[in-house]
Phi, psi and omega in degrees: 000315180296325181294321179294319179295322180295320179295317179298318179298317180296324181292322183272320187233028183294332175217174186294327181293314179296316181301317179298318181295317181295314180299323180295318179297315179299318180296318179295322178295318179295324177294330181283342182296317184301307178295328178293317178297319179296324182294328182257018183291158181297317183298323178292324178299317181290325178294320176297319178297322178296313180298323178293322181293318185279352188301322185259012179274155183295331181260028185303318182297318179295314180297323179295321179293324181287337186290136174233120182280172179087180179287124178262142185218135172245127183246126178243086186298327180296335182253355183066037185245131171247126189233113180246019185299325183287359172294327176258318181274075191274349183253018187300323186262006184271108184297333185281354184265026182295339181272356183273125180254350185280131172270146008261036186258359183292150171287145179284139176302157181294128177225160183278017180233152175273131184297325182284352176259335183245340181070195184254319188289341176301322180263315188269348184062205189089181182260103186293332183281347183287156178235013172238154182298316184298316182285326183284325189261334191244168172287143175229178178298332183255001187211118185264353190257092178283178175299138178290135170302146187303326184289349178251009189298332182292345178299329180291330176296326182290347177293325182256322185266113184278339181249182181290145178237144178300329184269006181232065183296326181291314177298316180300316180294320179298316177296321179296319181293322178303321180277318185295321182265011172069020179304323184278000171288325179261319182261119176287134174234102178275130180267162185297336181276006177096350179270175175241149179294134182255145178283152178240011184281341176050060179294144185287155172291143178253011183291333181238030189298331181292335175294329191268318189216184184255163177296325180297318179294318179302317179301310181297322179295315181295326180291320182198092182301324184287343175291332177275315182219119182298334182266007183301133178274346177287132181280175180263119182273004177054048183282147173288165179301318182293319180294317178296321177300314185286324178293319178295324178296317180295316183297322177289316181293330183275349184288144175240149181294151173296139182300142177087193183253038186288327181269089184254178179297144181292154176290161181296126184297152175285146179270002183248101181300326181295332180295323178293317178300318180295315181293322177300317179290317181295331180275357179053042177300329182292347176296331182245329186250139176259153176219140175284131178274186184298333180275358180087005179270142178281132179233124179130184183272179181235020178285316178254175182291155176294143185246015184304319183236032186299333179295335175285340190264303194267148175283145182303318181292324178293316182299319178298316180295322180296317181292329177293314179197099184298337183286346175295320181272321183224094184301334183261012184297150177277355180278134180285160174272107187283341184064042176294145172277175186300320181295319179292320177300314180296318181295311182290324178298315179297321179298316182286323179295338180282349180275090184227167175228112186296340182274342189299313184247012186299325184255016180262110180228107185247131174277167179303137184285145175268160176303325180293320179293320179296317179296319177294321177298322178296318179297319180295319178300322177288316184296324181272003175067032182301329181285355173295329181253317188257146169280122182227120182302130177086355179243120181279142176299124183287147176259137178053046183294323181234163182303142177291142183246016186300331180229032182300332180291351177242018181298126179296138181297332181294344180262007184252148176251113183265149175285155177303131179085354181278131175302140184275069175230154181297316178301321180293323178295313183297313181295323177295322179292326178289320183291309184220079187298323185276357174292337181282335176189130181295343181273357181290149182262349181299129185280174180266123176262167180245044181290144173284163177305321178295321178291324177298316178297320180295316178295318178299318178300315180295321181288324178295335179286345179269088185220183183300318183295318181296333182275329188253002180301140174299142180306330181293342182257003182252156176241103185292153175285150176288118185290146175284128180282164176253030183302136173222129178291155187258169171068198181299321179296321178297319178295321178297317181294326176291318181295325180273358179055043181303325184285350175293332182244320186260150175252135178222125179051045175079012181227133176127189184269182182234019180284331185232170184301148174292131184255013185303322181247027184301325181294333177275339190265328188244159177274147185299314183300319179294318182296320177300312181296320182292317180294328179287322182210085184299133175249176182268136175255345180231095185301334184281345183274142178278321183287141181222156172282128182283168175272127186259006177056044181287147173283166177300321180295317179294320179297315179296321180298313180293315182298311181300319181294313183292319180294325184276317189270319187271069182249138173277124184296343181276339187253125171263103188299340181260006184284340179235130185292156179275346182205184177090018181277150182285156179298324180294318180293320178295318180295319177299317178297321178299317180295320178293321181298312184269342183255278187300319186255349176046049182296336181294348177295334180241337186241148173260121173244312173265105187295343180275335188237327184285144184236018183277114182246011182280311181261176180293153178292147182243019186298328180232032187297333180292340176262356185253306186266157173277151181293324181296318178295316183299317180296313181294325178296317179296327181286317184201085183298327182293337178289338180263322179222090179303135179093353179298148180278353175299123183286151173271110185273003185051046186289140177289161178301320183293316180295317180297321179294319182292316180293324176299316179299317180296314182291325179291343178278352181271092186259004177101217190295340181280351179245151174290142177298141183295140179246127180282138179263000000 
């Protein structure tokens, strides 16, 4: 064997000439490998497949002209991104390929960005510089960021867009859930603008909890919040019976009475159950509070807590005091001060106290707490970070209680602990941690939530958007969120608006809720007499809506204070409310406006003016609009509604001055019951 190897060696390298020749041949062969490999590359295979596919199409010549062979590359120097995805995905920009379902030849769905300016990996992630499917789409030893699953694709929008977008409902919902369920009370989320994400769950103070409820209810709540209220945002901490016993003992022992004599004996209950149902409905409590009906379905809003079993929770004396004036117990509550009289308080209190579940506390029997149990309960309250959400006397709000999530979307996989059988990807880890946090370790303190699969996907999407790129993007490439203002009205009217919790429903100057109309320009839009009447006894302007503004039992003085302030302060600088008269229009001009309303512009398709014939339930009713709106506002609205309320669904008809003037005259003639209902001819 050795002799044969020696002979072969002599034949190939026996002298310098032979050695040079052999090395040259080997070198030439190695040089030939690169072009041969390139010839059989995946991207070239897909390009050949694309050309074959388009060959028999009617627009083949056009597609052939658009085609560019070879490796295609998009370079984004500001982001340090090299993107070669279009080397295989060659038909992304071809509008005529909408019928093609085969990848990688499909046309890209319509998006508000140009592919040649943003590339693919900005949204889809993956390794843009790669030219093989495995390296571009999957994790490798040198690259941890595979292609995003389609259900999380909106997370990439969140890298640049800091606020909500109409086209990203999943991302918007995920961000809302992070705030709504108080995730950011424990987990810090630093935003690129230097601020931190704030929670919107508004957990109650526990400093006076003994005034409000019993130790038995606290015990049952700690054991399973969703057993009391299906909509509860508080998670289940999976506490043992002893731990729940001791924590409830500490919270009751630590509670102090509300200052003053606010928690007094309840008023005498009404003997008429129907009166409570009627008052609950007339006060539109369901606009904010949900209740389970006989079928087990939740009916009502989600602004306030669910009231299905409220009779098990609150003490009668506390409930009476709360209904008289909720701000005595909680100055920052979103619930308005209704100004109920004693009879109304008694009636509504009895109605709510009757909402009970006999099974909720049936098996809760607690003996008097010992000092050791109270001390242990205090330690548990600290250990579980209860003060991260709740104000608790004697317990300091913890700092950095849970891991920061500001860049969780770029967490290295090597730093993660995966469950057996779990795919080793960041999205799978995040969604798994949300679904069953303590499955990763029995010693973890993160509680169990009851999120639906859709909510888990939404939260995962929002968390994936919190990554290195979102933090380091140049300001020129980001779209900042519209900041929430801290506007507060001044004077007596401001105090009244705070007492009535107007901002819980209405938005004014960039601050407040979105349940009811924006009041920023209310002084320019409505007539004073109508506003006075409405505040005294609110009526419905949109018959199709369930939610209504309740009656607040305002005095004449309070009504005048609010009306004068709103008419004077909430003025649009573009509109002179007195520039167009409220009446005095000619019969001819009114008739022309009527014809335009019902003919050219078909306004009755969305609005009701003639209550006997019109069927439009989309917009507010216009039956008495001439007594409600100012003519100047109405004219400007007809000309350009979006200039007054951005985002309104009212279309801009590009109406001429003459048409807007005629329709304004017609609508201003609609004064209500003193006028005959308009009859269409």
